[in-house]
GROMACS .gro file of C-alpha atoms in nm:
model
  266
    1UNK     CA    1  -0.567  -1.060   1.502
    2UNK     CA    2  -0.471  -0.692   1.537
    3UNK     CA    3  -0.249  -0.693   1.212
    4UNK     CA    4  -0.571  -0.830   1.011
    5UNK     CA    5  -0.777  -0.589   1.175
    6UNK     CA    6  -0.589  -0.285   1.120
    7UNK     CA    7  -0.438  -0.377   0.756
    8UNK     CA    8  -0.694  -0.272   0.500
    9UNK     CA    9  -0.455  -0.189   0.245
   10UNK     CA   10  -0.580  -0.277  -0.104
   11UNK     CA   11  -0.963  -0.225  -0.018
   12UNK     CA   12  -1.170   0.080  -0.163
   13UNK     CA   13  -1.342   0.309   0.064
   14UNK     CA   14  -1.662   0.422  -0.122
   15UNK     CA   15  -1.720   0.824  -0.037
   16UNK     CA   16  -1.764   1.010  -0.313
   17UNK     CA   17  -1.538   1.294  -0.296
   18UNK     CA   18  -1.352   1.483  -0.506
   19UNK     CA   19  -1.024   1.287  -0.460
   20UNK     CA   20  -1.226   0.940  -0.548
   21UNK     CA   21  -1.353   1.114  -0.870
   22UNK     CA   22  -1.011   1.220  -1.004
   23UNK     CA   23  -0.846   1.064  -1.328
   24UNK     CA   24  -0.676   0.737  -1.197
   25UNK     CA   25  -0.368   0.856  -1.393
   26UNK     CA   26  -0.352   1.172  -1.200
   27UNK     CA   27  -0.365   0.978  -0.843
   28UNK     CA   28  -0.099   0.739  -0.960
   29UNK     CA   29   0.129   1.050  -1.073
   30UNK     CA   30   0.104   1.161  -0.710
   31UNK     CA   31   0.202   0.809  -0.581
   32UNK     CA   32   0.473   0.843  -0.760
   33UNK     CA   33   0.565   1.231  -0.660
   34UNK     CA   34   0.527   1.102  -0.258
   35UNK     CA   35   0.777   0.817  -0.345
   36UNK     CA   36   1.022   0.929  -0.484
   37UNK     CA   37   1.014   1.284  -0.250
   38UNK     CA   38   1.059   1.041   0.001
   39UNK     CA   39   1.311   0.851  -0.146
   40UNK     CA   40   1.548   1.135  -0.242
   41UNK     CA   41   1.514   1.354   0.101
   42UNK     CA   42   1.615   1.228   0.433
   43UNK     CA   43   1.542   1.610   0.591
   44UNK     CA   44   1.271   1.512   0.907
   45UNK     CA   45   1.095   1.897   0.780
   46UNK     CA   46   1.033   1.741   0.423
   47UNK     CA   47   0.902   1.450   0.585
   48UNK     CA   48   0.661   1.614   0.828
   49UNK     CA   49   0.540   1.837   0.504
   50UNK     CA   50   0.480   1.495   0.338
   51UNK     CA   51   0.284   1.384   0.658
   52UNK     CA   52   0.071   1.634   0.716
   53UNK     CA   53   0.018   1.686   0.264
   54UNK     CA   54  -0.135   1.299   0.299
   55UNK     CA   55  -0.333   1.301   0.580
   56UNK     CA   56  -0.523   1.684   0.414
   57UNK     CA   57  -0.548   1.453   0.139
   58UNK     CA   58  -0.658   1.203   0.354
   59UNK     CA   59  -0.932   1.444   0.539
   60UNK     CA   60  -1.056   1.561   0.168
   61UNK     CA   61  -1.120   1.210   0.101
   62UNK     CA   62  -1.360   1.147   0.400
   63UNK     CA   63  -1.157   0.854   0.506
   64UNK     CA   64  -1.212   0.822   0.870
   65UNK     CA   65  -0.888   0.957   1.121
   66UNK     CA   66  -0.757   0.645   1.220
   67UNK     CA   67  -0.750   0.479   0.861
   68UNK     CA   68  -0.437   0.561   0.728
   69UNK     CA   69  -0.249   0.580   1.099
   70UNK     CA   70  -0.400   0.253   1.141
   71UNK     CA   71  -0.238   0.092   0.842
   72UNK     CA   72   0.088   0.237   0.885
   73UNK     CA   73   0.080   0.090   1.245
   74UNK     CA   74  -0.055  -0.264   1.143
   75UNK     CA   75   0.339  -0.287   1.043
   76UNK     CA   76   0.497  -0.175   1.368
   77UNK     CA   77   0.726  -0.411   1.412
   78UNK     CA   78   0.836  -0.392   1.006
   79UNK     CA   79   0.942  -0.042   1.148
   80UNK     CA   80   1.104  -0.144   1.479
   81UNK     CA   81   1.296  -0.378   1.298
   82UNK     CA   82   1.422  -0.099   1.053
   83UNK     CA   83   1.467   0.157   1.358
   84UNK     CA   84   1.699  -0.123   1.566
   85UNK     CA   85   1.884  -0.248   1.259
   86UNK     CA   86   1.994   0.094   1.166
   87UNK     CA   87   2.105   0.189   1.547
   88UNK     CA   88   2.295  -0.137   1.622
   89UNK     CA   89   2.427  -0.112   1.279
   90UNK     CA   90   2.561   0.252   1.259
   91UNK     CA   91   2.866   0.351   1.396
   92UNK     CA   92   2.864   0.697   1.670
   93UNK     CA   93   2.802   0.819   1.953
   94UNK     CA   94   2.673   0.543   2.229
   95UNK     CA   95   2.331   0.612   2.349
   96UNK     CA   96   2.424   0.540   2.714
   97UNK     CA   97   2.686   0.331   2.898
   98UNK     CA   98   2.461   0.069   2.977
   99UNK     CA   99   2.388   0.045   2.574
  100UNK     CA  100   2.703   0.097   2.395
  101UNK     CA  101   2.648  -0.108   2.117
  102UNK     CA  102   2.356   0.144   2.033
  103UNK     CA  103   2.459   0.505   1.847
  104UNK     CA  104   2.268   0.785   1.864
  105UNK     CA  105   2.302   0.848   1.480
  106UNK     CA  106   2.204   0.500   1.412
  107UNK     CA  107   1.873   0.570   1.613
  108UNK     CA  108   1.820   0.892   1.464
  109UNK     CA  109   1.874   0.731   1.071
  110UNK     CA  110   1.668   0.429   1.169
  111UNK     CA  111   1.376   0.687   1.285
  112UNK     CA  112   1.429   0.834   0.931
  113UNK     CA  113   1.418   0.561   0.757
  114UNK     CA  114   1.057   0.411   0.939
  115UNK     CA  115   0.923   0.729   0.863
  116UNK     CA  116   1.020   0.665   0.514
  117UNK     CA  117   0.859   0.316   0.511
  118UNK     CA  118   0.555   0.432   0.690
  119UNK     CA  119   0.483   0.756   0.429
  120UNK     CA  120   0.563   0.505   0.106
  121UNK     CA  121   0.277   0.266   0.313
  122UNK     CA  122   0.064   0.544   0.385
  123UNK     CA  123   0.027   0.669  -0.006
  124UNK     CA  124  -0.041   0.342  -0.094
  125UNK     CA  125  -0.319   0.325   0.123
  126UNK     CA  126  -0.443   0.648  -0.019
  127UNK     CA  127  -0.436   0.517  -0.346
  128UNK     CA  128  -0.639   0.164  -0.351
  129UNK     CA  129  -0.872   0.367  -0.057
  130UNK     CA  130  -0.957   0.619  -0.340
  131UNK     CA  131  -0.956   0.417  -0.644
  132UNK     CA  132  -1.119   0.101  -0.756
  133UNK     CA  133  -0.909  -0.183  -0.894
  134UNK     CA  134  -1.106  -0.144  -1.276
  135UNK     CA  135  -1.001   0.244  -1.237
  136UNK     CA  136  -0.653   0.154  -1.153
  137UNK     CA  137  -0.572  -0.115  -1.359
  138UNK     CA  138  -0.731   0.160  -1.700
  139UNK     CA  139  -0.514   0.423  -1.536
  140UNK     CA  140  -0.210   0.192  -1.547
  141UNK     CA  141  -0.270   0.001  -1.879
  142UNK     CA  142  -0.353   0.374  -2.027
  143UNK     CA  143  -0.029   0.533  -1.874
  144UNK     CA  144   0.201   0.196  -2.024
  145UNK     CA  145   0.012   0.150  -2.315
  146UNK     CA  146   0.286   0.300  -2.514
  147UNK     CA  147   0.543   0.003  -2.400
  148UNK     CA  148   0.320  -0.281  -2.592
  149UNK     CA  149   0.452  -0.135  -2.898
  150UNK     CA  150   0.821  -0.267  -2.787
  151UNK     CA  151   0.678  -0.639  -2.695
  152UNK     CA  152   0.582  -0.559  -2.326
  153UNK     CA  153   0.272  -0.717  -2.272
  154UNK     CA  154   0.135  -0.407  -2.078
  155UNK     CA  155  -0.229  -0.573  -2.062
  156UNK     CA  156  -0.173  -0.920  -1.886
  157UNK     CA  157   0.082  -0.699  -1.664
  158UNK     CA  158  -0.176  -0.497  -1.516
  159UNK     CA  159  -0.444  -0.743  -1.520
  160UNK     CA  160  -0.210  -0.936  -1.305
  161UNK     CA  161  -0.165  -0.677  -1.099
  162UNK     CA  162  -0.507  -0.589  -1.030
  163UNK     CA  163  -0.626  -0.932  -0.980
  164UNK     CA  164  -0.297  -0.981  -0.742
  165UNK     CA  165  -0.445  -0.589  -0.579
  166UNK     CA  166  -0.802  -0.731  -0.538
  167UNK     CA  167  -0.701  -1.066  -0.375
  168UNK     CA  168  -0.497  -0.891  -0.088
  169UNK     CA  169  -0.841  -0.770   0.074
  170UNK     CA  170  -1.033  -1.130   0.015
  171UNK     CA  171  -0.724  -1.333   0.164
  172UNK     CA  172  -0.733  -1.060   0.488
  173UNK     CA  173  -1.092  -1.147   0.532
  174UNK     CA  174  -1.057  -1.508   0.506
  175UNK     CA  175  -0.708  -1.558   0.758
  176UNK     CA  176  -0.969  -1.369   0.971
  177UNK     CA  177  -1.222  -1.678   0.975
  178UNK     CA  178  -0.968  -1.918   0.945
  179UNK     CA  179  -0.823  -1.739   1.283
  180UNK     CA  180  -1.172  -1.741   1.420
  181UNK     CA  181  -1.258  -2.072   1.341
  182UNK     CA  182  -0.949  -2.229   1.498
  183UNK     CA  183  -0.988  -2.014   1.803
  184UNK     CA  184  -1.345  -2.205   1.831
  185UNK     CA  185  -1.149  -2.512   1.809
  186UNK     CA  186  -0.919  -2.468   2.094
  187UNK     CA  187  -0.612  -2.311   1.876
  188UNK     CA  188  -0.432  -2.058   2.093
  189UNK     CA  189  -0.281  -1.762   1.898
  190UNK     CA  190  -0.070  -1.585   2.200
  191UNK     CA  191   0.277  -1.673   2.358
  192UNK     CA  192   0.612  -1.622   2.200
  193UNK     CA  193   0.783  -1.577   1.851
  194UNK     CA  194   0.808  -1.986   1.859
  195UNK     CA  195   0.458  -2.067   1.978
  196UNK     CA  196   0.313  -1.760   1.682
  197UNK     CA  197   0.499  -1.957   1.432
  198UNK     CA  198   0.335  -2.326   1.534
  199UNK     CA  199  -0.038  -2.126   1.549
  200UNK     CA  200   0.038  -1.999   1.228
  201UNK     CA  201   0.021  -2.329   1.012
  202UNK     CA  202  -0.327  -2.415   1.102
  203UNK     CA  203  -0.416  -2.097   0.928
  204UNK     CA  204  -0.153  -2.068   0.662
  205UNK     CA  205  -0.225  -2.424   0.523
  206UNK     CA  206  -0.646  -2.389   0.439
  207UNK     CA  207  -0.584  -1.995   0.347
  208UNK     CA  208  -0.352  -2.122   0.058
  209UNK     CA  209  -0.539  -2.407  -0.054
  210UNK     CA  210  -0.842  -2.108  -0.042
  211UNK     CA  211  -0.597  -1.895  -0.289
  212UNK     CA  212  -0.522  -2.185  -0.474
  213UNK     CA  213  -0.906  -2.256  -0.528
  214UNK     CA  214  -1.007  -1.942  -0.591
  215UNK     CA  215  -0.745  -1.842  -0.858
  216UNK     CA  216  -0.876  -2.219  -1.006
  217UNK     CA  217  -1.192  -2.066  -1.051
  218UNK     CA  218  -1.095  -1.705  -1.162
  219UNK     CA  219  -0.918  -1.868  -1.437
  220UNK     CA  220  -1.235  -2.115  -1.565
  221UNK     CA  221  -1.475  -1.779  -1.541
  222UNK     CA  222  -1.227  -1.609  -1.760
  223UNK     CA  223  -1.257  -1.861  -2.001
  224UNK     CA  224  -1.598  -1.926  -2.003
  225UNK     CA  225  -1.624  -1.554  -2.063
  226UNK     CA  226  -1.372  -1.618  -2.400
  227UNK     CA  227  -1.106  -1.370  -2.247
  228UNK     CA  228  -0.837  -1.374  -2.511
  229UNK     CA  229  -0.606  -1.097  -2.354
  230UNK     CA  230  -0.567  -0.749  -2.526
  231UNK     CA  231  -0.656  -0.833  -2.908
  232UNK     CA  232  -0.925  -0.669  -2.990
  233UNK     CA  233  -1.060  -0.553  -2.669
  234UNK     CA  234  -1.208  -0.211  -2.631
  235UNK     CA  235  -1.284   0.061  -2.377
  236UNK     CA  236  -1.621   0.095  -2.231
  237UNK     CA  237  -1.525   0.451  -2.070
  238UNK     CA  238  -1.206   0.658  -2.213
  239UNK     CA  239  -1.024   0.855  -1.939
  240UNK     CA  240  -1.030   1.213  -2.036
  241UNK     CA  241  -0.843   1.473  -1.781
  242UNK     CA  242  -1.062   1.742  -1.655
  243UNK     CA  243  -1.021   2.103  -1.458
  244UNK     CA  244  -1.021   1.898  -1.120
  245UNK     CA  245  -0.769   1.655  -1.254
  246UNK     CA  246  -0.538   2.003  -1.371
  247UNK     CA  247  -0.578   2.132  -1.040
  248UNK     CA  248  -0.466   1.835  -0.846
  249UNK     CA  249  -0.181   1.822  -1.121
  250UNK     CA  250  -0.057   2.185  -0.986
  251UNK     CA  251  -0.096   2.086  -0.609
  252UNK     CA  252   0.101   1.781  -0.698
  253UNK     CA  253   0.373   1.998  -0.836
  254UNK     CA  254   0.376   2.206  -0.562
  255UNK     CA  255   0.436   1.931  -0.333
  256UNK     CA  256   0.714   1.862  -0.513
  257UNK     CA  257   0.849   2.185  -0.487
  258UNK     CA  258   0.789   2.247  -0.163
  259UNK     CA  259   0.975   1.912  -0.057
  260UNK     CA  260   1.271   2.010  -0.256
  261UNK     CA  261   1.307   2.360  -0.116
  262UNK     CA  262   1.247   2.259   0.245
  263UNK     CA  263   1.529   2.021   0.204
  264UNK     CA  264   1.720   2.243   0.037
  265UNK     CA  265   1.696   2.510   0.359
  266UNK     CA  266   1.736   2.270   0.618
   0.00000   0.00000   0.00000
């Protein structure tokens, strides 16, 4: 039960500081910035400047230490798997005579390139930690809007999203009483890769008839409600940028920067 225990990606964290107040726009912007920095470096410097950028971020948020470290390592073995693909995969110098088959430089690019997974994981985190789905989905459908003018029903996108965003928490908590409740009735949920997989369907099979259910009922309260889509609907606050949202613009930009020139040097 570790993963569901550590995994709280998708769930807000309700503290009131200054990065929960910023423009949703502005928050996704910097998702975006830590992305793709960490998409088009593979320089270990840019990627500790990344680090330690997300967890001040982190800190100014008054998330608690271990909540973004704890996420990232809720998909260890995503990132073993990455780290030993990459160093059986990549031809070089053997690691030792007893390994041949593994290459330094394929150990060294698979380290890269889990650090890369776990930073993408960890700004994610900081996102739906900071901002509440109704926030995200206005700063989204705002920041698209301009594609429903080509026949991209921006809307129903991001409601989708959202609704898919808000789920991911509410499914964690219920595989956790599903686990709990078949632990009660004698289910054990230890042993090997093949004895995981058999524990696994008495938990998989009521968790999707749950989903199932659940999205069964989303659908009749949105109808009862007379939910029509985007005709006619209308704001009930407007986003407006303000000098807090400018300043995190420039630090954003700066990030940037700073990424590019440290790869640059190295």
């Amino acid at each position: 039960m570790s993963f569901l225990d550590d995994m709280t990606l998708g769930r807000y964290y309700a503290s009131g500081s200054v990065v929960h107040r910023l423009d949703p726009r502005v928050k996704l912007l910097g998702l975006l910035v830590v992305l793709a920095a960490a998409l088009v470096t593979r320089d270990p410097w840019a990627y500790a400047f990344l680090t330690a950028a997300l967890l001040s971020v982190a800190r100014l948020s008054r998330l608690p230490g271990s909540y973004i470290p704890r996420n990232v390592w809720a998909l260890k073995w995503l990132l073993v798997v990455v780290l030993v693909m990459h160093a059986l995969l990549a031809e070089g110098t053997p690691l030792a005579s007893w390994a041949p088959w593994l290459s330094v430089e394929g150990l060294t690019t698979g380290a890269v390139f889990a650090w890369r997974v776990g930073l993408m994981v960890a700004s994610a985190t900081l996102l739906t930690a900071t901002t509440t789905p109704v926030d995200l989905g206005d700063g989204l459908e705002t920041s698209l809007g301009s594609l429903s003018r080509i026949g991209i029903p921006v809307h129903e996108l991001v409601m989708i999203s959202v609704i898919a965003l808000r789920f991911v928490p509410t499914l964690l908590d219920e595989a956790r009483r599903i686990m709990k409740a078949q632990m009660g009735r004698g289910v054990e949920f230890s042993g090997g890769p093949v004895a995981r997989a058999r524990s696994a369907v008495p938990v998989l099979v009521p968790l999707f008839t749950g989903a199932f259910r659940r999205a069964d009922d989303l659908a009749l309260a949105m109808e009862a409600r007379c939910y029509r889509g985007a005709e006619g609907r209308t704001k009930y606050r407007e986003l407006r940028l303000g000098h807090a949202d400018a300043a995190a613009l420039l630090l954003t930009g700066g990030i940037l920067a700073c990424t590019i020139a440290i790869s640059s040097w190295s």
